[in-house]
Amino acid sequence: MTSIALAEELLLLAYDDQTGKATGSRIGLDLGMAAAVLVDLALAGRIAYVGGNLVVNDPTPTGEPIADLVLAKAAADDPHTPAQWVQRLRHRLRERVLEDLVARGVVQDVDETQLGAIHVHRYPTTDPAFEAEIRKRLADALITDAVPDERTAALATLLVATRMEPALRLPPEEAARAHERLEQIASGAGFSGGADLEDSIVRPSVALVVATLSRAISAALGAPKVL
């Protein structure tokens, strides 16, 4: 795995760098982060989608604490569907990911007291390098003709499923093309740089995990509100 997990990437995109507050749907982000942990395990070759369930095909630890905890739980438990897994994993996941990012100096924990007793935590960015790299990868994939790598394709698909596209904060002249590319990547296990799926560089086993998790998130969030 890379030095930053997919769940951390989603969280950094969702939190405002200056205010340290989350933007968008809280439930969407929590479901997306749960799915992201499972996608990382699929990318590492540890889990696969078989017979309607996510199953462990290699219990070897990855070295990433949160992912390895999920891997051990999945190996010891009965098989569960993608929808069941994202619901099981989303509780308190955000707090654990934030704690990890604080410990590594990526964000800081600003603890404020409101009304004399209520503690409110903000998480402004301390080290912007991580998020800058994430946004560059996404920009290359969404506003150029570059074929995204597996991780970037998976991240883009999760952004669509969780309805986090506004978190990209792209300028108006790039937003339309980025939206079109997001939809292209996310549709039909898209991950493709061209019109043909043969152009895809994403392993079919990973694409299947991402697609099933995305559908689970979309189903959990329900139909989008019409403004």
XYZ file of N, CA and C in Angstrom:
681
model
N 0.831 -1.198 0.000
C 0.000 0.000 0.000
C 0.872 1.258 0.000
N 0.276 2.362 -0.454
C 1.004 3.616 -0.457
C 1.040 4.199 0.955
N 1.733 5.346 1.113
C 1.889 5.936 2.432
C 0.597 6.537 2.957
N -0.394 6.698 2.088
C -1.676 7.232 2.541
C -2.789 6.370 1.966
N -3.708 5.973 2.815
C -4.767 5.053 2.409
C -5.880 5.794 1.673
N -6.681 5.053 0.904
C -7.787 5.655 0.168
C -8.792 6.334 1.090
N -9.050 5.732 2.243
C -9.974 6.360 3.197
C -9.442 7.715 3.649
N -8.135 7.818 3.830
C -7.528 9.096 4.205
C -7.627 10.101 3.062
N -7.483 9.614 1.834
C -7.600 10.507 0.686
C -9.005 11.111 0.599
N -10.017 10.280 0.772
C -11.390 10.785 0.755
C -11.604 11.826 1.850
N -11.110 11.530 3.042
C -11.306 12.443 4.167
C -10.623 13.781 3.913
N -9.397 13.770 3.409
C -8.679 15.014 3.151
C -9.402 15.860 2.104
N -9.986 15.203 1.099
C -10.737 15.941 0.093
C -12.002 16.564 0.688
N -12.594 15.887 1.659
C -13.871 16.328 2.227
C -13.723 17.435 3.258
N -12.544 17.546 3.888
C -12.362 18.537 4.956
C -11.735 19.807 4.399
N -12.283 20.948 4.806
C -11.736 22.233 4.398
C -10.363 22.432 5.031
N -9.384 22.798 4.216
C -8.007 22.922 4.700
C -7.858 23.952 5.808
N -8.603 25.062 5.703
C -8.445 26.164 6.638
C -9.322 26.010 7.879
N -10.611 25.754 7.676
C -11.515 25.649 8.818
C -11.396 24.314 9.534
N -10.943 23.295 8.817
C -10.838 21.974 9.416
C -12.176 21.306 9.636
N -13.193 21.756 8.915
C -14.530 21.187 9.059
C -14.899 20.380 7.820
N -15.693 19.326 8.039
C -16.134 18.487 6.936
C -17.170 19.206 6.093
N -17.128 18.976 4.802
C -18.123 19.509 3.888
C -18.920 18.344 3.307
N -20.111 18.618 2.815
C -20.899 17.573 2.180
C -21.561 16.643 3.178
N -22.023 15.522 2.661
C -22.778 14.556 3.452
C -21.874 13.768 4.398
N -22.207 13.802 5.688
C -21.423 13.028 6.661
C -21.598 11.529 6.439
N -22.833 11.090 6.202
C -23.064 9.671 5.999
C -22.404 9.202 4.708
N -22.434 10.061 3.680
C -21.777 9.710 2.425
C -20.285 9.509 2.609
N -19.652 10.415 3.343
C -18.223 10.292 3.596
C -17.915 9.047 4.412
N -18.706 8.777 5.444
C -18.453 7.607 6.289
C -18.599 6.305 5.503
N -19.629 6.222 4.672
C -19.802 5.032 3.830
C -18.663 4.916 2.820
N -18.274 6.046 2.244
C -17.187 6.032 1.273
C -15.867 5.604 1.876
N -15.593 6.067 3.099
C -14.353 5.679 3.758
C -14.343 4.186 4.087
N -15.509 3.666 4.506
C -15.595 2.226 4.777
C -15.319 1.436 3.501
N -15.916 1.886 2.398
C -15.671 1.224 1.118
C -14.209 1.347 0.711
N -13.612 2.492 0.995
C -12.221 2.725 0.607
C -11.270 1.753 1.292
N -11.533 1.429 2.552
C -10.690 0.445 3.256
C -10.755 -0.900 2.536
N -11.954 -1.290 2.129
C -12.132 -2.559 1.423
C -11.482 -2.516 0.038
N -11.561 -1.376 -0.633
C -10.919 -1.240 -1.939
C -9.408 -1.370 -1.802
N -8.842 -0.767 -0.765
C -7.404 -0.906 -0.541
C -7.014 -2.371 -0.364
N -7.854 -3.117 0.341
C -7.571 -4.545 0.520
C -7.672 -5.290 -0.809
N -8.606 -4.902 -1.653
C -8.711 -5.506 -2.980
C -7.491 -5.153 -3.830
N -7.048 -3.899 -3.760
C -5.859 -3.481 -4.498
C -4.623 -4.254 -4.057
N -4.593 -4.597 -2.765
C -3.459 -5.361 -2.220
C -3.618 -6.863 -2.441
N -4.701 -7.275 -3.100
C -4.908 -8.684 -3.387
C -5.349 -9.513 -2.206
N -5.963 -8.860 -1.212
C -6.361 -9.575 0.006
C -7.817 -10.022 0.003
N -8.696 -9.293 -0.686
C -10.101 -9.680 -0.723
C -10.591 -9.680 -2.165
N -11.709 -10.382 -2.389
C -12.317 -10.437 -3.714
C -13.822 -10.557 -3.554
N -14.530 -10.260 -4.625
C -15.994 -10.385 -4.648
C -16.335 -11.740 -5.245
N -16.945 -12.606 -4.426
C -17.253 -13.975 -4.859
C -18.662 -14.337 -4.398
N -19.506 -14.715 -5.336
C -20.838 -15.187 -4.981
C -21.678 -14.204 -4.200
N -21.527 -12.919 -4.491
C -22.323 -11.908 -3.815
C -21.722 -11.384 -2.523
N -20.592 -11.943 -2.100
C -19.952 -11.527 -0.852
C -18.512 -11.086 -1.091
N -17.989 -10.312 -0.148
C -16.566 -10.004 -0.131
C -15.883 -11.047 0.745
N -14.907 -11.731 0.173
C -14.240 -12.817 0.896
C -12.737 -12.591 0.886
N -12.075 -13.108 1.906
C -10.621 -12.996 2.024
C -9.970 -14.108 1.209
N -9.067 -13.731 0.320
C -8.313 -14.742 -0.413
C -6.837 -14.764 -0.041
N -6.438 -13.832 0.830
C -5.069 -13.818 1.347
C -5.082 -13.055 2.675
N -4.914 -13.752 3.814
C -5.003 -13.083 5.116
C -3.714 -12.404 5.566
N -2.698 -12.380 4.712
C -1.419 -11.773 5.092
C -1.598 -10.282 5.373
N -1.167 -9.781 6.533
C -1.309 -8.353 6.851
C -0.624 -7.467 5.815
N -1.191 -6.279 5.613
C -0.648 -5.336 4.638
C 0.344 -4.361 5.259
N 0.282 -4.205 6.591
C 1.111 -3.213 7.257
C 0.372 -1.921 7.548
N -0.873 -1.812 7.076
C -1.706 -0.636 7.360
C -2.682 -1.019 8.468
N -2.574 -0.399 9.653
C -3.307 -0.877 10.830
C -4.819 -1.018 10.649
N -5.485 0.005 10.108
C -6.933 -0.068 9.975
C -7.336 -1.153 8.987
N -6.659 -1.201 7.854
C -6.962 -2.230 6.858
C -6.707 -3.624 7.409
N -5.641 -3.779 8.176
C -5.317 -5.102 8.713
C -6.322 -5.537 9.769
N -6.861 -4.594 10.530
C -7.897 -4.933 11.498
C -9.144 -5.439 10.778
N -9.512 -4.770 9.690
C -10.659 -5.192 8.890
C -10.377 -6.549 8.247
N -9.170 -6.724 7.752
C -8.802 -7.992 7.121
C -8.918 -9.145 8.107
N -8.421 -8.956 9.321
C -8.497 -10.006 10.338
C -9.940 -10.307 10.705
N -10.767 -9.262 10.786
C -12.173 -9.444 11.106
C -12.876 -10.213 9.991
N -12.567 -9.849 8.747
C -13.197 -10.513 7.603
C -12.779 -11.979 7.519
N -11.530 -12.257 7.846
C -11.039 -13.630 7.782
C -11.676 -14.501 8.851
N -12.005 -13.909 9.997
C -12.544 -14.681 11.117
C -14.055 -14.759 11.111
N -14.702 -13.915 10.336
C -16.160 -13.803 10.361
C -16.768 -14.529 9.166
N -18.084 -14.669 9.196
C -18.802 -15.214 8.043
C -18.766 -14.199 6.910
N -18.892 -14.649 5.670
C -18.901 -13.714 4.539
C -20.063 -12.727 4.640
N -19.821 -11.512 4.159
C -20.861 -10.481 4.150
C -20.895 -9.810 2.786
N -22.046 -9.274 2.450
C -22.185 -8.545 1.194
C -21.474 -7.199 1.300
N -21.184 -6.560 0.165
C -20.600 -5.218 0.217
C -21.451 -4.244 1.025
N -22.784 -4.311 0.864
C -23.674 -3.409 1.604
C -23.551 -3.630 3.106
N -23.456 -4.885 3.525
C -23.304 -5.180 4.953
C -21.961 -4.677 5.474
N -20.918 -4.834 4.683
C -19.593 -4.428 5.136
C -19.491 -2.910 5.324
N -20.007 -2.133 4.370
C -19.856 -0.678 4.522
C -20.635 -0.169 5.727
N -21.755 -0.807 6.031
C -22.511 -0.402 7.215
C -21.784 -0.816 8.492
N -21.180 -1.995 8.497
C -20.469 -2.486 9.684
C -19.217 -1.662 9.973
N -18.555 -1.197 8.929
C -17.247 -0.556 9.101
C -17.307 0.953 9.310
N -18.425 1.574 8.951
C -18.434 3.042 8.951
C -18.451 3.652 10.348
N -18.913 2.939 11.337
C -19.041 3.496 12.679
C -17.657 3.695 13.317
N -17.393 4.926 13.734
C -16.148 5.343 14.380
C -14.915 5.275 13.472
N -15.098 4.919 12.211
C -13.955 4.864 11.295
C -13.359 6.247 11.096
N -14.212 7.261 10.959
C -13.717 8.613 10.734
C -12.804 9.061 11.880
N -13.223 8.793 13.117
C -12.410 9.187 14.271
C -11.041 8.511 14.243
N -11.019 7.256 13.872
C -9.749 6.522 13.846
C -8.839 7.039 12.743
N -9.408 7.349 11.597
C -8.599 7.884 10.501
C -8.067 9.266 10.864
N -8.900 10.098 11.482
C -8.442 11.424 11.905
C -7.325 11.315 12.938
N -7.474 10.403 13.872
C -6.430 10.200 14.878
C -5.101 9.823 14.223
N -5.176 8.975 13.199
C -3.968 8.548 12.499
C -3.332 9.724 11.749
N -4.149 10.542 11.096
C -3.623 11.684 10.359
C -3.028 12.729 11.303
N -3.636 12.907 12.463
C -3.084 13.822 13.465
C -1.736 13.306 13.955
N -1.654 12.018 14.254
C -0.408 11.431 14.754
C 0.722 11.564 13.741
N 0.385 11.574 12.471
C 1.400 11.674 11.416
C 1.669 13.109 10.992
N 0.975 14.074 11.605
C 1.228 15.475 11.316
C 0.622 15.977 10.025
N -0.354 15.254 9.471
C -1.000 15.693 8.233
C -2.059 16.756 8.524
N -2.819 16.554 9.597
C -3.780 17.557 10.073
C -3.538 17.760 11.564
N -4.104 18.828 12.122
C -4.001 19.036 13.563
C -5.383 19.031 14.188
N -5.449 18.628 15.433
C -6.709 18.562 16.167
C -6.857 19.839 16.977
N -7.786 20.705 16.557
C -8.064 21.946 17.269
C -9.321 21.718 18.096
N -9.147 21.653 19.399
C -10.246 21.365 20.322
C -10.777 22.685 20.882
N -11.993 23.025 20.516
C -12.598 24.278 20.960
C -13.792 23.982 21.861
N -14.014 24.866 22.818
C -15.153 24.722 23.729
C -16.205 25.754 23.386
N -17.409 25.271 23.157
C -18.524 26.153 22.854
C -19.571 26.068 23.951
N -20.194 27.189 24.244
C -21.223 27.279 25.287
C -20.690 26.808 26.637
N -19.377 26.909 26.822
C -18.769 26.619 28.104
C -18.539 25.159 28.410
N -19.095 24.250 27.597
C -18.959 22.830 27.946
C -18.850 21.905 26.750
N -19.329 22.337 25.591
C -19.365 21.448 24.426
C -18.040 21.528 23.677
N -17.377 20.385 23.549
C -16.103 20.331 22.828
C -16.358 20.095 21.344
N -15.810 20.943 20.511
C -15.917 20.822 19.064
C -14.509 20.714 18.493
N -14.283 19.683 17.697
C -12.965 19.460 17.119
C -12.945 19.884 15.650
N -11.899 20.619 15.291
C -11.639 20.966 13.896
C -10.303 20.356 13.501
N -10.129 20.103 12.199
C -8.910 19.434 11.748
C -8.308 20.145 10.534
N -7.786 21.365 10.735
C -7.146 22.064 9.616
C -5.868 21.342 9.175
N -5.525 21.555 7.926
C -4.366 20.878 7.343
C -3.064 21.441 7.900
N -2.161 20.540 8.236
C -0.821 20.927 8.676
C 0.200 20.711 7.568
N 0.113 19.558 6.904
C 1.021 19.223 5.807
C 0.191 19.098 4.531
N 0.215 20.119 3.659
C -0.636 20.106 2.467
C -0.122 19.211 1.344
N 1.055 18.641 1.496
C 1.653 17.873 0.401
C 0.808 16.664 0.011
N 0.216 15.994 1.006
C -0.566 14.800 0.708
C -1.778 15.142 -0.151
N -2.530 16.148 0.282
C -3.731 16.507 -0.467
C -3.376 17.069 -1.833
N -2.276 17.792 -1.927
C -1.863 18.345 -3.213
C -1.594 17.221 -4.210
N -0.985 16.149 -3.743
C -0.700 15.001 -4.627
C -1.996 14.328 -5.063
N -2.950 14.213 -4.147
C -4.240 13.599 -4.470
C -4.948 14.424 -5.543
N -5.007 15.720 -5.335
C -5.713 16.594 -6.276
C -5.020 16.618 -7.634
N -3.708 16.518 -7.666
C -2.991 16.484 -8.951
C -3.324 15.212 -9.715
N -3.347 14.070 -9.011
C -3.696 12.807 -9.664
C -5.094 12.876 -10.259
N -6.031 13.417 -9.485
C -7.403 13.507 -9.967
C -7.514 14.479 -11.142
N -6.825 15.610 -11.054
C -6.870 16.581 -12.147
C -6.304 15.981 -13.427
N -5.199 15.248 -13.313
C -4.613 14.608 -14.491
C -5.590 13.632 -15.125
N -6.350 12.921 -14.279
C -7.291 11.921 -14.790
C -8.565 12.548 -15.346
N -8.968 13.701 -14.781
C -10.280 14.246 -15.108
C -10.260 15.373 -16.131
N -9.157 16.058 -16.275
C -9.143 17.175 -17.232
C -8.092 16.992 -18.323
N -7.490 15.799 -18.382
C -6.599 15.442 -19.478
C -7.054 14.089 -20.021
N -6.354 13.593 -21.019
C -6.691 12.285 -21.583
C -5.876 11.160 -20.955
N -5.174 11.456 -19.856
C -4.354 10.435 -19.207
C -5.233 9.326 -18.645
N -4.789 8.089 -18.804
C -5.511 6.940 -18.247
C -5.191 6.862 -16.760
N -6.191 6.887 -15.883
C -5.905 6.848 -14.444
C -5.383 5.487 -14.004
N -4.517 5.503 -13.006
C -4.080 4.247 -12.415
C -5.215 3.671 -11.575
N -5.019 2.462 -11.054
C -6.079 1.776 -10.317
C -6.595 2.583 -9.137
N -5.685 3.116 -8.335
C -6.087 3.833 -7.128
C -6.871 5.100 -7.484
N -6.402 5.830 -8.484
C -7.079 7.063 -8.864
C -8.445 6.761 -9.470
N -8.541 5.707 -10.261
C -9.833 5.299 -10.831
C -10.802 4.910 -9.713
N -10.302 4.173 -8.736
C -11.156 3.783 -7.605
C -11.597 5.005 -6.814
N -10.688 5.935 -6.563
C -11.017 7.148 -5.820
C -12.068 7.964 -6.563
N -11.909 8.114 -7.872
C -12.876 8.866 -8.665
C -14.257 8.213 -8.594
N -14.295 6.891 -8.638
C -15.569 6.177 -8.580
C -16.240 6.364 -7.229
N -15.457 6.345 -6.154
C -16.009 6.569 -4.821
C -16.509 8.008 -4.671
N -15.843 8.949 -5.299
C -16.303 10.338 -5.264
C -17.690 10.470 -5.885
N -17.918 9.743 -6.969
C -19.231 9.771 -7.610
C -20.275 9.118 -6.709
N -19.947 7.945 -6.175
C -20.904 7.202 -5.348
C -21.293 7.981 -4.098
N -20.343 8.690 -3.504
C -20.600 9.437 -2.270
C -21.087 10.861 -2.535
N -21.204 11.231 -3.809
C -21.668 12.565 -4.216
C -20.755 13.672 -3.687
N -19.454 13.392 -3.755
C -18.456 14.331 -3.255
C -17.810 15.153 -4.358
N -18.388 15.176 -5.540
C -17.781 15.917 -6.638
C -17.496 17.380 -6.291
N -18.359 18.087 -5.532
C -18.039 19.480 -5.177
C -16.721 19.630 -4.419
N -16.276 18.564 -3.741
C -15.033 18.643 -2.983
C -13.811 18.799 -3.883
N -13.971 18.550 -5.179
C -12.848 18.705 -6.104
C -12.448 20.171 -6.253
N -13.428 21.075 -6.086
C -13.190 22.529 -6.142
C -12.429 22.933 -7.412
N -12.899 22.440 -8.543
C -12.273 22.778 -9.816
C -12.818 24.101 -10.338
N -12.013 24.849 -11.085
C -12.508 26.091 -11.681
C -13.605 25.785 -12.698
N -14.517 26.738 -12.931
C -15.666 26.495 -13.816
C -15.283 25.983 -15.196
N -14.183 26.471 -15.744
C -13.805 26.075 -17.100
C -13.350 24.614 -17.178
N -13.063 24.006 -16.035
C -12.641 22.609 -16.021
C -13.714 21.681 -15.457
N -14.717 22.239 -14.796
C -15.695 21.426 -14.077
C -16.517 20.529 -15.005
N -16.909 21.052 -16.170
C -17.752 20.267 -17.071
C -17.019 19.042 -17.585
N -15.778 19.219 -18.013
C -15.001 18.078 -18.512
C -14.731 17.087 -17.383
N -14.440 17.600 -16.194
C -14.178 16.722 -15.056
C -15.412 15.883 -14.724
N -16.588 16.507 -14.768
C -17.829 15.766 -14.489
C -18.030 14.656 -15.518
N -17.801 14.966 -16.774
C -17.963 13.968 -17.826
C -17.008 12.796 -17.623
N -15.767 13.114 -17.277
C -14.772 12.054 -17.066
C -15.102 11.240 -15.820
N -15.569 11.887 -14.761
C -15.963 11.156 -13.559
C -17.045 10.127 -13.892
N -18.050 10.560 -14.622
C -19.130 9.659 -14.996
C -18.623 8.532 -15.877
N -17.699 8.852 -16.763
C -17.138 7.829 -17.647
C -16.371 6.784 -16.847
N -15.560 7.257 -15.919
C -14.758 6.339 -15.112
C -15.648 5.464 -14.239
N -16.663 6.090 -13.646
C -17.489 5.373 -12.676
C -18.495 4.423 -13.312
N -18.846 4.649 -14.563
C -19.875 3.818 -15.195
C -19.278 2.547 -15.765
N -19.947 1.455 -15.575
C -19.542 0.189 -16.169
C -18.141 -0.234 -15.790
N -17.774 -0.065 -14.535
C -16.402 -0.354 -14.086
C -15.408 0.436 -14.922
N -15.860 1.576 -15.433
C -15.216 2.381 -16.466
C -13.726 2.424 -16.510
N -13.089 2.901 -15.542
C -11.634 2.922 -15.413
C -10.875 2.934 -16.732
N -11.450 3.467 -17.758
C -10.849 3.344 -19.084
C -10.447 4.695 -19.625
N -9.311 4.727 -20.284
C -8.859 5.969 -20.888
C -9.513 6.223 -22.234
N -10.155 5.234 -22.817
C -10.783 5.389 -24.122
C -12.174 4.816 -24.119
N -12.700 4.625 -25.290
C -14.071 4.146 -25.401
C -14.191 2.659 -25.117
N -13.112 1.933 -25.223
C -13.162 0.483 -25.063
C -12.628 0.071 -23.705
N -13.300 -0.886 -23.085
C -12.833 -1.357 -21.792
C -11.484 -2.050 -21.892
N -11.089 -2.426 -23.120
C -9.773 -3.052 -23.281
C -8.661 -2.085 -22.901
N -8.975 -0.787 -22.916
C -7.972 0.210 -22.553
C -7.755 0.280 -21.042
N -8.601 -0.381 -20.287
C -8.524 -0.300 -18.831
C -7.237 -0.921 -18.311
N -6.679 -0.288 -17.280
C -5.501 -0.862 -16.631
C -5.850 -1.386 -15.254
N -7.143 -1.394 -14.913
C -7.592 -1.885 -13.622
C -7.892 -3.371 -13.735
N -7.367 -4.136 -12.790
C -7.632 -5.572 -12.785
C -9.133 -5.832 -12.657
N -9.659 -6.795 -13.406
C -11.095 -7.088 -13.313
C -11.553 -7.393 -11.890
N -10.716 -8.087 -11.118
C -11.108 -8.426 -9.747
C -11.274 -7.173 -8.895
N -10.406 -6.183 -9.095
C -10.505 -4.921 -8.358
C -11.705 -4.120 -8.849
N -11.893 -4.059 -10.165
C -13.023 -3.324 -10.731
C -14.347 -3.850 -10.195
N -14.445 -5.166 -10.030
C -15.683 -5.761 -9.531
C -15.947 -5.348 -8.086
N -14.909 -5.332 -7.256
C -15.059 -4.909 -5.864
C -15.492 -3.447 -5.804
N -14.835 -2.603 -6.584
C -15.169 -1.178 -6.584
C -16.605 -0.963 -7.045
N -17.006 -1.646 -8.114
C -18.352 -1.472 -8.653
C -19.423 -1.902 -7.654
N -19.212 -3.036 -6.988
C -20.225 -3.517 -6.049
C -20.301 -2.628 -4.808
N -19.174 -2.123 -4.353
C -19.184 -1.216 -3.214
C -19.842 0.115 -3.577
N -19.586 0.592 -4.783
C -20.214 1.847 -5.219
C -21.723 1.708 -5.269
N -22.201 0.582 -5.764
C -23.649 0.367 -5.799
C -24.225 0.309 -4.388
N -23.478 -0.298 -3.465
C -23.939 -0.372 -2.077
C -24.054 1.019 -1.463
N -23.093 1.890 -1.739
C -23.134 3.257 -1.218
C -24.324 4.017 -1.818
N -24.482 3.906 -3.130
C -25.577 4.604 -3.790
C -26.928 4.162 -3.244
N -27.071 2.866 -3.001
C -28.331 2.354 -2.460
C -28.569 2.877 -1.047
N -27.515 2.949 -0.243
C -27.652 3.429 1.128
C -28.012 4.908 1.181
N -27.501 5.693 0.247
C -27.780 7.129 0.242
C -29.127 7.449 -0.379
N -29.664 6.536 -1.173
C -30.954 6.779 -1.790
C -30.857 7.739 -2.962
N -31.996 8.074 -3.513
C -32.034 8.979 -4.668
C -31.587 10.371 -4.253
N -30.765 11.026 -5.105
C -30.347 12.393 -4.768
C -31.518 13.349 -4.764
N -31.422 14.379 -3.911
C -32.483 15.380 -3.841
C -32.479 16.252 -5.096
N -33.645 16.562 -5.561
C -33.786 17.437 -6.719
C -34.047 18.854 -6.213
N -33.156 19.762 -6.581
C -33.267 21.155 -6.108
C -34.170 21.962 -7.030
